Tab-separated table of C-alpha atoms in Angstrom:
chain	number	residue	atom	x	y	z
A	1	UNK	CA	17.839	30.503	13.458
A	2	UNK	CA	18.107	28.052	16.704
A	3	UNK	CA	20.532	24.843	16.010
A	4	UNK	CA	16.983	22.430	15.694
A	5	UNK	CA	15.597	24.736	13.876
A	6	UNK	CA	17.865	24.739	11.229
A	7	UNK	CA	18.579	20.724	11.579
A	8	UNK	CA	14.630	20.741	10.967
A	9	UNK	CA	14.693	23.360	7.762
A	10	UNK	CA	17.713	21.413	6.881
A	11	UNK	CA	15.782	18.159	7.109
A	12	UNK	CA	13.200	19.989	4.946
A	13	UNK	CA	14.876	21.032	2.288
A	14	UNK	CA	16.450	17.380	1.825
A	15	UNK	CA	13.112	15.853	1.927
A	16	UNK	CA	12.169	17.597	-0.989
A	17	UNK	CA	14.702	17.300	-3.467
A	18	UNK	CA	15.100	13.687	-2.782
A	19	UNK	CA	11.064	13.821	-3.336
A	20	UNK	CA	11.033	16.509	-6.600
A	21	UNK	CA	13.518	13.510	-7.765
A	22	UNK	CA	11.878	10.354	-6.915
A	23	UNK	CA	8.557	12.090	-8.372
A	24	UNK	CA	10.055	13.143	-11.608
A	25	UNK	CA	11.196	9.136	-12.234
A	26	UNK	CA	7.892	8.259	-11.032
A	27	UNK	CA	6.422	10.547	-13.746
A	28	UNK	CA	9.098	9.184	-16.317
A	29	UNK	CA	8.296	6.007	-15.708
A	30	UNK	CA	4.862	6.634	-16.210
A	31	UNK	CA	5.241	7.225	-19.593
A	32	UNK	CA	5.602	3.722	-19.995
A	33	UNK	CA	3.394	2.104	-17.461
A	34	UNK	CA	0.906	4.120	-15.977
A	35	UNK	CA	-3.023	2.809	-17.784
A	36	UNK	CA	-3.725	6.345	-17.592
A	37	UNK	CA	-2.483	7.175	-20.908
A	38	UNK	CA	-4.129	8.723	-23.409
A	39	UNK	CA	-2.906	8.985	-26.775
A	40	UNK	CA	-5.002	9.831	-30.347
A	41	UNK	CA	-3.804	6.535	-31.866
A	42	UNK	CA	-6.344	3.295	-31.182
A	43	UNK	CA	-3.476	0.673	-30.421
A	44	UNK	CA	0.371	2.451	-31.257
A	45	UNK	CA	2.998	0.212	-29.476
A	46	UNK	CA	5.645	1.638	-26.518
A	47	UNK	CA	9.106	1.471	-27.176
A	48	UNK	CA	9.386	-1.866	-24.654
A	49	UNK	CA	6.442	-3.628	-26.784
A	50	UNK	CA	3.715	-3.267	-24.543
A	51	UNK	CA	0.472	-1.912	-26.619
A	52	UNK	CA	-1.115	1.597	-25.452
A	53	UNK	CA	-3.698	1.666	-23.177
A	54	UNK	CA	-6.255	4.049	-25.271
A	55	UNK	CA	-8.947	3.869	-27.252
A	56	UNK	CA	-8.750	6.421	-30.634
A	57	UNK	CA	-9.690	9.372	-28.569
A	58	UNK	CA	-9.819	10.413	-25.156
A	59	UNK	CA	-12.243	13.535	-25.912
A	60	UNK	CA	-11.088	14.963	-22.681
A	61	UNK	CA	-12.248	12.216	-20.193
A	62	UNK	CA	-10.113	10.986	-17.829
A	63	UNK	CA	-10.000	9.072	-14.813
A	64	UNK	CA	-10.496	11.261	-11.278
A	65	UNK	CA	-10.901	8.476	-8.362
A	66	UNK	CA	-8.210	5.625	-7.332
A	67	UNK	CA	-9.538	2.519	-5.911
A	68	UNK	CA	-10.026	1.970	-2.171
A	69	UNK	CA	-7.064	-0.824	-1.697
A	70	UNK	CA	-7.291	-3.393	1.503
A	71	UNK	CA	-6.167	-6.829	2.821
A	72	UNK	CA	-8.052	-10.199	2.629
A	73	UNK	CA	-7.989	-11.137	6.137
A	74	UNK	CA	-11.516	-10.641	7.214
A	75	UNK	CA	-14.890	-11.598	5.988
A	76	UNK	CA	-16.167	-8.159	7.221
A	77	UNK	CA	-14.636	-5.538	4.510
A	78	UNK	CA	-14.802	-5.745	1.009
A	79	UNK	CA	-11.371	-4.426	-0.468
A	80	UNK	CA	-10.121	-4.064	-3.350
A	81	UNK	CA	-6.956	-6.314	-4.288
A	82	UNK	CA	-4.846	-7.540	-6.158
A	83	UNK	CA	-3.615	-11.544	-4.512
A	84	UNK	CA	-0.899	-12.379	-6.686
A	85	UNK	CA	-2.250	-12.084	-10.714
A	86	UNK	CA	0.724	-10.947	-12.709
A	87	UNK	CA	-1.543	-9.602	-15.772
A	88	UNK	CA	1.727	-9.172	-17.786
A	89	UNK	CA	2.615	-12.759	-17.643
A	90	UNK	CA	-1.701	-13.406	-18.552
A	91	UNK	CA	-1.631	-14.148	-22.379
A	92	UNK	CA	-5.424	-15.286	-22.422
A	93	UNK	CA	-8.339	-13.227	-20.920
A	94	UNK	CA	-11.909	-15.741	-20.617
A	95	UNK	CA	-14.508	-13.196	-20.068
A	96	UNK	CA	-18.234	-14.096	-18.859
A	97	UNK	CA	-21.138	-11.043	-17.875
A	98	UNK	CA	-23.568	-9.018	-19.528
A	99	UNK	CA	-24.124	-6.354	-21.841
A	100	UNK	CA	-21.215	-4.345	-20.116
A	101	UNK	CA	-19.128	-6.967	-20.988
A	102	UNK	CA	-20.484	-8.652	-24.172
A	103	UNK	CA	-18.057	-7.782	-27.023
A	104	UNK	CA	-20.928	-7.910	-30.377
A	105	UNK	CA	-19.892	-11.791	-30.385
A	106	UNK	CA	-22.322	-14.690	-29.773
A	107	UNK	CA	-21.246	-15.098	-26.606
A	108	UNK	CA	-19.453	-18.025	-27.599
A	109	UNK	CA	-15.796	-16.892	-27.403
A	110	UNK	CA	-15.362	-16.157	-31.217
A	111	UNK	CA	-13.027	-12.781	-31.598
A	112	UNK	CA	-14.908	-9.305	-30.971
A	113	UNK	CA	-17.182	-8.290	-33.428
A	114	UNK	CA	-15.546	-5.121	-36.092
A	115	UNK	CA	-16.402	-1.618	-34.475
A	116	UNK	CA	-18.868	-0.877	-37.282
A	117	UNK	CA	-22.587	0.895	-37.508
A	118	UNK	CA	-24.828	-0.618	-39.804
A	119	UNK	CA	-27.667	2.022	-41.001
A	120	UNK	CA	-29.089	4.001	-38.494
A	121	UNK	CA	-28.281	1.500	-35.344
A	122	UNK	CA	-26.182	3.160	-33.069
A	123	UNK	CA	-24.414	0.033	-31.567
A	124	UNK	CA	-20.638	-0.334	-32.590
A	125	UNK	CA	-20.365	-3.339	-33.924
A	126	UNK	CA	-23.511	-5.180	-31.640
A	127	UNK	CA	-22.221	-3.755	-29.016
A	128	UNK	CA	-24.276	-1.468	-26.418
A	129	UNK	CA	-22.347	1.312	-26.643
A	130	UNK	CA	-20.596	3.292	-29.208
A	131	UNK	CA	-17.265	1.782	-29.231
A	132	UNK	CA	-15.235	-1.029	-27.623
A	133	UNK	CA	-15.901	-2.075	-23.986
A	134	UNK	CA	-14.116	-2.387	-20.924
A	135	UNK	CA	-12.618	-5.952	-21.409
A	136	UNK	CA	-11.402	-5.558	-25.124
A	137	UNK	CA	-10.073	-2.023	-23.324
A	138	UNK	CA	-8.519	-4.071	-20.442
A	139	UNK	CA	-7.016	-7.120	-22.608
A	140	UNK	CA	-4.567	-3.822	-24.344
A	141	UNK	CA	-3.096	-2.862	-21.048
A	142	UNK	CA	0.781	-3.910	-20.581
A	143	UNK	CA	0.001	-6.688	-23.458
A	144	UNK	CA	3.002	-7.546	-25.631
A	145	UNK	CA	3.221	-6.844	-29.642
A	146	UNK	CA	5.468	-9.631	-30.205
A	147	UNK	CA	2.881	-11.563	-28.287
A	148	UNK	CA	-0.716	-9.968	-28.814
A	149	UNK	CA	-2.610	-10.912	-25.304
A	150	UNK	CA	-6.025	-13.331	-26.726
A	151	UNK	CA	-10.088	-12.872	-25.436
A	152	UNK	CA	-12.892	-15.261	-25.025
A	153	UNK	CA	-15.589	-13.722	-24.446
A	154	UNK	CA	-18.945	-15.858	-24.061
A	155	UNK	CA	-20.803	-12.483	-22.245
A	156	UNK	CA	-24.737	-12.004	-23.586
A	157	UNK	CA	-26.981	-8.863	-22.961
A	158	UNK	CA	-29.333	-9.461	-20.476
A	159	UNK	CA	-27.490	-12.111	-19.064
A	160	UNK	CA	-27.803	-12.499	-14.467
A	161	UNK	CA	-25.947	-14.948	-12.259
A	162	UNK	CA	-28.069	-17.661	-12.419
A	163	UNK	CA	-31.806	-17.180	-13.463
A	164	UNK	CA	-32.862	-20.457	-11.289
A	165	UNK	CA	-32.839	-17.393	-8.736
A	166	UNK	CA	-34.984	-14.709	-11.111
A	167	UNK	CA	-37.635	-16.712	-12.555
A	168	UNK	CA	-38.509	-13.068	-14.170
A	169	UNK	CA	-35.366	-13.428	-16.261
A	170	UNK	CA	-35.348	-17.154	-17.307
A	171	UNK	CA	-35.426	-16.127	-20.783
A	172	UNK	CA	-31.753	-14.272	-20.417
A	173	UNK	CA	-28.567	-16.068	-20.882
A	174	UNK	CA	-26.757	-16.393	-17.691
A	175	UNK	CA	-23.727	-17.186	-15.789
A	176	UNK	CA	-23.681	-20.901	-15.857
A	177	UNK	CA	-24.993	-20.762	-19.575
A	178	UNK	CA	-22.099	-19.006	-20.520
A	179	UNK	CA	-19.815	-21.785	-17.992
A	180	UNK	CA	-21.423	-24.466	-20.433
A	181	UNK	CA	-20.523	-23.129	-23.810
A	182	UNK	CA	-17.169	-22.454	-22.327
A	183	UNK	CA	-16.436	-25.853	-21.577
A	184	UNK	CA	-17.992	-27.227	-24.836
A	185	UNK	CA	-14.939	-25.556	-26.175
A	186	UNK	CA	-12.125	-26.102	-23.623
A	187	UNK	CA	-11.100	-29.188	-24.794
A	188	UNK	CA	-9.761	-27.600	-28.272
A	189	UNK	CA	-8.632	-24.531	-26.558
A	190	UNK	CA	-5.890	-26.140	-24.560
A	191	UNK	CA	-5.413	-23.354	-22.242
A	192	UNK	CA	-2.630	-22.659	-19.782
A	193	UNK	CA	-3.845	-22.027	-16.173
A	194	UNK	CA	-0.550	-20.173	-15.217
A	195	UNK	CA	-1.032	-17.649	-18.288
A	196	UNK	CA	-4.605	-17.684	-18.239
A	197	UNK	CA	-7.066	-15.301	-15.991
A	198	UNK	CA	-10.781	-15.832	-15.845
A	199	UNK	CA	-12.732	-12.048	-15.909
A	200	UNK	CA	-15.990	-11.665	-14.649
A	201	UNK	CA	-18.792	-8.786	-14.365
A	202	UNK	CA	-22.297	-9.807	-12.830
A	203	UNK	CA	-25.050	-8.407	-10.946
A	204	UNK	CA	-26.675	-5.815	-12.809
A	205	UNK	CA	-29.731	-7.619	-14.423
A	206	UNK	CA	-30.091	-9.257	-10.591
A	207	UNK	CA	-30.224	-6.052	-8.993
A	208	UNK	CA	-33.252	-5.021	-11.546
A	209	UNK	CA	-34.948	-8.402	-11.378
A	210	UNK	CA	-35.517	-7.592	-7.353
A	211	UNK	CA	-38.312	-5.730	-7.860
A	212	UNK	CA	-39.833	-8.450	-9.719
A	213	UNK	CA	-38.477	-11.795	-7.626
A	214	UNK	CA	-37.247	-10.076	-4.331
A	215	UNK	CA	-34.220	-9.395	-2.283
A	216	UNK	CA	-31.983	-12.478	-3.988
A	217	UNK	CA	-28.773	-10.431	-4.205
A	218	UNK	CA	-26.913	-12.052	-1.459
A	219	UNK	CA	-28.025	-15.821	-2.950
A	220	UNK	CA	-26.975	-14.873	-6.165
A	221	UNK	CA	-23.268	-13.418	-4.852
A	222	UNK	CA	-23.061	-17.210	-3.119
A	223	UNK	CA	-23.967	-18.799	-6.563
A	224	UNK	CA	-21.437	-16.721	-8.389
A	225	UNK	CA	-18.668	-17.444	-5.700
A	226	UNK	CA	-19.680	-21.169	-6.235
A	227	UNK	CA	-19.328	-21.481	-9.917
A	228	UNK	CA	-15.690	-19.614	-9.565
A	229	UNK	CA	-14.912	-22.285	-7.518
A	230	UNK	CA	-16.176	-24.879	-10.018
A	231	UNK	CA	-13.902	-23.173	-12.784
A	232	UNK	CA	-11.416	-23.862	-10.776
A	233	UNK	CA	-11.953	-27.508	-9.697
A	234	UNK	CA	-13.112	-28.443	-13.498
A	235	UNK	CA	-10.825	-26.016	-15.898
A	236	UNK	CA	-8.166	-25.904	-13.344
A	237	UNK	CA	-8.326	-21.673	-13.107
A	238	UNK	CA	-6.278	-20.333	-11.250
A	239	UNK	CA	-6.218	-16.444	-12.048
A	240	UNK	CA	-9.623	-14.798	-11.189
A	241	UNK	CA	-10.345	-10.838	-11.831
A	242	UNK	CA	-13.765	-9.976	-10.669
A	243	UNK	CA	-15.993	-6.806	-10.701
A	244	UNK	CA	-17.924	-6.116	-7.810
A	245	UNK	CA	-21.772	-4.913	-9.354
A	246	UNK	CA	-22.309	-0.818	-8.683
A	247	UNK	CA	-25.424	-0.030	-6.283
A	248	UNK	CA	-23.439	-1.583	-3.088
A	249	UNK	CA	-24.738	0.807	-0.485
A	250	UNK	CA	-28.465	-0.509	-1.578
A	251	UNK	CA	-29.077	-4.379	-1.559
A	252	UNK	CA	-26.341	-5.148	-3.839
A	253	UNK	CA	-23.722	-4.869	-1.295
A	254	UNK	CA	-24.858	-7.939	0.156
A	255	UNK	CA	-24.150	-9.807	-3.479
A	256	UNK	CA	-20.329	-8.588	-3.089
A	257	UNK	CA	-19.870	-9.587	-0.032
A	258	UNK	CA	-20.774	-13.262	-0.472
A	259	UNK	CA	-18.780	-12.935	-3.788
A	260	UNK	CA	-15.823	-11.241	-1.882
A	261	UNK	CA	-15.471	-14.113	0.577
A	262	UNK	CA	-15.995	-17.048	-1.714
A	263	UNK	CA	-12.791	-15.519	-3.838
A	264	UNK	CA	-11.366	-15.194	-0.264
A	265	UNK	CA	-12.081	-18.034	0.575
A	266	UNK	CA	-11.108	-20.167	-2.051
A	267	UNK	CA	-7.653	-18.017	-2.469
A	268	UNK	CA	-7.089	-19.242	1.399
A	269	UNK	CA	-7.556	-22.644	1.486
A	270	UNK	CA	-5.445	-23.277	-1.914
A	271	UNK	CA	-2.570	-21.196	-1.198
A	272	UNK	CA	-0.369	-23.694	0.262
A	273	UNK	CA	-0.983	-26.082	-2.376
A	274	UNK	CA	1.758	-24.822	-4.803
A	275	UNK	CA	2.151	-22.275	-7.788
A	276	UNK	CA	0.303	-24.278	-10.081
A	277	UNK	CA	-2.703	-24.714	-8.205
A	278	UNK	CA	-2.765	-22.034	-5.891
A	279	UNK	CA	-5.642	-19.689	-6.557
A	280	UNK	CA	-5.403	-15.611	-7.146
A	281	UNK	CA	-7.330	-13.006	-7.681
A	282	UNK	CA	-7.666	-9.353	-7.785
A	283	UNK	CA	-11.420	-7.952	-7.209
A	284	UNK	CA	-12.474	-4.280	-8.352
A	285	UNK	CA	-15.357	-2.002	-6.998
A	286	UNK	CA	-17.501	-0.758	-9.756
A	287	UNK	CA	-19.941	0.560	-7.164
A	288	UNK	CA	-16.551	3.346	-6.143
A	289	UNK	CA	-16.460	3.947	-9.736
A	290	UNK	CA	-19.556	4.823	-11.179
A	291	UNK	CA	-20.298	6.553	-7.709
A	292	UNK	CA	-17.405	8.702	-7.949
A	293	UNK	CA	-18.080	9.647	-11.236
A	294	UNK	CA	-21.798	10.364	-10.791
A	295	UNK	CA	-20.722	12.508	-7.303
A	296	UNK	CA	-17.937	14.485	-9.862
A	297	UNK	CA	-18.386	14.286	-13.522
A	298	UNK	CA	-17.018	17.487	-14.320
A	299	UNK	CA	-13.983	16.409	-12.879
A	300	UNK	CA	-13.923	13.309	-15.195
A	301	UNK	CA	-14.524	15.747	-18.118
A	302	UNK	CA	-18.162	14.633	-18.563
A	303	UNK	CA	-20.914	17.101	-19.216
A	304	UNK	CA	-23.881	14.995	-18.272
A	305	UNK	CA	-24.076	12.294	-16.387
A	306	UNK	CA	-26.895	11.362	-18.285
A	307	UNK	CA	-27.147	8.956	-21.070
A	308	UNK	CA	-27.072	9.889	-25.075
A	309	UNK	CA	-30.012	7.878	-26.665
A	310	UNK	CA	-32.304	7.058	-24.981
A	311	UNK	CA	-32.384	2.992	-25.243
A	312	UNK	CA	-30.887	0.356	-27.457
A	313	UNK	CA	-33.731	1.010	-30.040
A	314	UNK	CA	-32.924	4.477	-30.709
A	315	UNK	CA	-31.723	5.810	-34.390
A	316	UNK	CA	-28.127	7.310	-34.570
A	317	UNK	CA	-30.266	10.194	-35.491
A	318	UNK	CA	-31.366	11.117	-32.183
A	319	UNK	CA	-27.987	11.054	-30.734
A	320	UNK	CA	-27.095	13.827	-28.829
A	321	UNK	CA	-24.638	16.929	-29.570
A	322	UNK	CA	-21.761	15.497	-27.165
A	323	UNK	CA	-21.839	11.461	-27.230
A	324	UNK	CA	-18.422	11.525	-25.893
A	325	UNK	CA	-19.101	13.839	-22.686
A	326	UNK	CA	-21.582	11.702	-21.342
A	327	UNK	CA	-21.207	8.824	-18.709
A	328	UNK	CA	-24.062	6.255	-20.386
A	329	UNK	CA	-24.066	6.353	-24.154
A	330	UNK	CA	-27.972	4.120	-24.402
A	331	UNK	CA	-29.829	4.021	-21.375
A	332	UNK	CA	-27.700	2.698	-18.956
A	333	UNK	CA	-24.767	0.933	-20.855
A	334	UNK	CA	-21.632	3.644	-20.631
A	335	UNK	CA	-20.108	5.220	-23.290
A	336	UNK	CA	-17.222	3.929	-25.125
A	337	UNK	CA	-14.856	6.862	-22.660
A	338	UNK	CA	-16.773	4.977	-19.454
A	339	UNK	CA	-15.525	1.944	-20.692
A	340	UNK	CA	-12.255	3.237	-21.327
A	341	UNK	CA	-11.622	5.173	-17.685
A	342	UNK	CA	-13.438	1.553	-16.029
A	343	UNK	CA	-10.925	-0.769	-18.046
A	344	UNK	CA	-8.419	1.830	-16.574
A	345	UNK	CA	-9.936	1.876	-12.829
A	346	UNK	CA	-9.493	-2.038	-13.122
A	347	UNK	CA	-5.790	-1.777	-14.840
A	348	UNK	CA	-5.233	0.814	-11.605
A	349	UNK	CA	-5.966	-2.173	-9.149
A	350	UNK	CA	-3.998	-4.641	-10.691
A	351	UNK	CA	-1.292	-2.527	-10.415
A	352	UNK	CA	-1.645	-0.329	-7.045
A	353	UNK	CA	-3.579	-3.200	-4.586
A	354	UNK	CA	-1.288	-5.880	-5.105
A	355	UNK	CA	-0.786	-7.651	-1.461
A	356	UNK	CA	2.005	-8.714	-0.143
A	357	UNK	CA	0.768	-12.082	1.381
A	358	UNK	CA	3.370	-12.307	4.425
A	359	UNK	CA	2.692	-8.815	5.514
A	360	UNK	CA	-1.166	-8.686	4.775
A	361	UNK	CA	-0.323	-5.288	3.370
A	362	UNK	CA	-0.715	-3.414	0.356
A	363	UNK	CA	1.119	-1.067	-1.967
A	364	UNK	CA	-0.692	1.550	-0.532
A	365	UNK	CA	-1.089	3.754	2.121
A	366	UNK	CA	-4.175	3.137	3.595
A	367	UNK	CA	-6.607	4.745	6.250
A	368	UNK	CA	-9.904	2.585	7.117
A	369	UNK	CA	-9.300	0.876	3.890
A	370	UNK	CA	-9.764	4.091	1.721
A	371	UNK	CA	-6.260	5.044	-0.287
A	372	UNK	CA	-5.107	8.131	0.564
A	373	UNK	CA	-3.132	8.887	-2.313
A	374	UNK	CA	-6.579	8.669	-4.232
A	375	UNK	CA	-7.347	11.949	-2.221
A	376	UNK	CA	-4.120	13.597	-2.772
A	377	UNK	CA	-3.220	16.126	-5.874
A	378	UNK	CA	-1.069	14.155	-8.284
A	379	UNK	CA	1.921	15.893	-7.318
A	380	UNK	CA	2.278	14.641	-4.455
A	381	UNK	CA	2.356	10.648	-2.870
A	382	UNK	CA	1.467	9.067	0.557
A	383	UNK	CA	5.212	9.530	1.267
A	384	UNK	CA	5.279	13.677	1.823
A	385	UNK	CA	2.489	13.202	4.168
A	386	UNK	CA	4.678	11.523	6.520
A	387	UNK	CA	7.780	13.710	5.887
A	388	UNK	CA	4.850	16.722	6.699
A	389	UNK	CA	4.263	14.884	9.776
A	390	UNK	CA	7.448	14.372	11.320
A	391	UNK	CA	8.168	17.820	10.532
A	392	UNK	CA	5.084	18.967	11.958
A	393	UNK	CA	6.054	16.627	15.034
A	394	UNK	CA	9.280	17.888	15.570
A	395	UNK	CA	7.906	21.957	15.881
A	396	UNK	CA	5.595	20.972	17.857
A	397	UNK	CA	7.720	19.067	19.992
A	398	UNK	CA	10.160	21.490	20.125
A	399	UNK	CA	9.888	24.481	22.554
A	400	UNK	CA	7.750	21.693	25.255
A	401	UNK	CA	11.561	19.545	25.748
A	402	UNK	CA	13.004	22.766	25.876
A	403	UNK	CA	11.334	23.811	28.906
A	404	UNK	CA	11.319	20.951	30.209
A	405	UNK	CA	15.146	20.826	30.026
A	406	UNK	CA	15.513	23.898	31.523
A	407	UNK	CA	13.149	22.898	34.612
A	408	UNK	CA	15.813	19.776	34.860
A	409	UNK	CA	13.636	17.485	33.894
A	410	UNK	CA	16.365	14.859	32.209
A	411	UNK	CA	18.794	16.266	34.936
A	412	UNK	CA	19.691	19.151	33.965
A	413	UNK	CA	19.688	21.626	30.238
A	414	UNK	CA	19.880	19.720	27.704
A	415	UNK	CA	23.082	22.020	25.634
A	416	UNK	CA	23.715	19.030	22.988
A	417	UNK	CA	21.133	20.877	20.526
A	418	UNK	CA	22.400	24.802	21.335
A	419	UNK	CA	24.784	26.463	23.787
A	420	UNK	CA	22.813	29.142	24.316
A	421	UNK	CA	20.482	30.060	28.166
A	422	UNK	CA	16.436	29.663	27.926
């Protein structure tokens, strides 16, 4: 074996138990942090007293995709971030949205409803779906026992943006509805801005109310950014988590993008005005999500990516053999293991698309916006593919200097690397 050669082998070798190591933490550490845990017991605590992120069961789905991480410094692509929410430190979650979101409640920010069925209804509890949802899900994740993390959730079924914009749906509750009955109660709540974070999930009923009232979408996303900002400028939010509405290559895309550059916005222009009134946010893709899983269920674990019942008046009779191997549990509203790998999709951005404002970068590799380590095997990180490359580099590079060196092209052969006549 030639001198580089073996440098290069030697390099190699290295490289990959320094890598086998920093992997094996990695996975240690894991046990205590990564959200895609699943254990068999609905809310056990870790040995640091942050509660497990799990529902009862897992029934064999888990999550398959990574979200697509990016930077906020341009109107033109929608990325997923996370701009500077510590959800560790949040101790209150205020959640507003529809039935994907509504929690069996009232909508008016009493506790969840009990996970119960009542006859033949198949809704847990009021909910629409057989189990918790993605937010009571999501409220678990890295929350403290001695310090059990609080939601307020004023969601409704049915409930758009604003249904000034889809006279079809002025019957439905709706996002400044839910605003108002929020700040009925605010007063008494006596909420901390730095510890609290503001979740919202929109979109859905608007994108079905088209057909009916027209292309709106982008409107609405402009509303929604609008009455963010007025949470902020009335409850003094800060914290803002946000879940871009599925269906973005169709119309909706145009509703996330006017959402995705009022929370730009509004994080820009009140960054410099101190910690306490400073704005974050972190913004998810549900559209990468639900597409993912639709394009790949088996992966997930699904069996269908159908829906169980057929609708929210169906018996419990008629549900079908495998409730917990399909993607939609009544009509369209997921099953309680969709909420469970979404609430961990979110969890996945709040912890892997955190920016780092005075680089504009992310904790990512990236390519185009897309993470590669979403596309790699789980074995292996961002960080062998450029140890592969300079490897890769250096063969290639190899016999090309060589021959050059004997031609005299850096005056004369080069005998640093090997003694030995080409």
């Amino acid at each position: 074996m030639r001198p580089f050669q073996a440098v290069s082998f030697s390099i190699l070798i290295h490289s990959l138990i320094v890598n086998a190591h920093s992997a094996s933490n990695l996975r240690r550490s894991n046990d205590i942090v990564d959200p895609r845990l699943h254990h068999k017991h609905h809310k056990g605590h870790l040995s640091d007293g942050r509660i497990k992120f799990a529902q009862e069961f897992n029934d064999g789905i888990h999550l398959e995709v990574d979200p697509s991480c990016g930077v906020i410094s341009s109107h033109s692509w929608i990325s997923e971030v996370n701009a500077g929410i510590d959800w560790q430190k949040m101790e209150t979650v205020v959640a507003f949205g529809d039935s994907y979101t509504q929690v069996g409640n009232s909508g008016d920010g009493s506790a969840p409803t009990p996970l119960r069925f009542v006859g033949k209804n198949p809704s847990a509890g009021g909910r629409n779906t057989n189990g918790e949802t993605w937010i009571e899900q999501l409220v678990y994740y890295e929350a403290s026992e001695d310090r059990p993390r609080k939601l307020l959730s004023y969601a409704q079924s049915g409930a758009t943006t604003d249904k000034e914009i889809w006279p079809s749906r002025r019957w439905a509750d709706d996002f400044p509805s839910q605003l108002s009955r929020f700040y009925a109660n605010n007063t008494e709540l006596k909420l901390d801005p730095a510890t609290t974070v503001y979740v919202g999930y929109f979109g859905i009923n608007d994108f079905w109310s088209i057909g009916t009232d027209g292309n709106n979408m982008e409107r609405a996303g402009r509303r929604a950014a609008s009455l963010i900002q007025d949470l902020h400028e009335n409850a003094g939010a800060v914290n803002f988590l946000w879940i871009g509405v599925q269906f973005a290559k169709t119309t909706a895309g145009d509703y996330n993008r006017a959402l995705w550059n009022g929370l730009r916005d509004l994080h820009q222009t009140t960054k410099d005005l101190g910690e306490d009134k400073a704005v974050k946010f972190a913004y998810a893709d549900a559209g990468r999500f639900f597409s993912a899983i639709h394009e790949w269920y088996p992966k997930f674990g699904y069996t269908s990516s159908k829906h169980c019942l057929e609708g929210q008046r169906a018996s419990i009779e008629d549900e079908c053999e495998e409730p917990e191997k399909t993607v939609y549990y009544m009509g369209a509203h997921p099953s309680r293991q969709t909420h469970r790998i979404l609430a961990e999709y979110v969890a996945s951005v709040l912890t892997k698309c955190r920016i780092r404002e005075e680089k504009q970068s992310y904790d990512s590799l990236s390519y185009h916006g897309s993470s590669l380590n979403g596309y790699l095997p789980s074995y292996l990180t961002s960080g062998h593919l450029y140890i592969f490359a300079f490897l890769v580099l250096s063969f290639c590079a190899y016999r090309p200097i060589m021959r050059l060196s004997r031609r005299g092209a850096f005056g004369g052969p080069i005998t640093l690397m090997s003694p030995r006549r080409y």
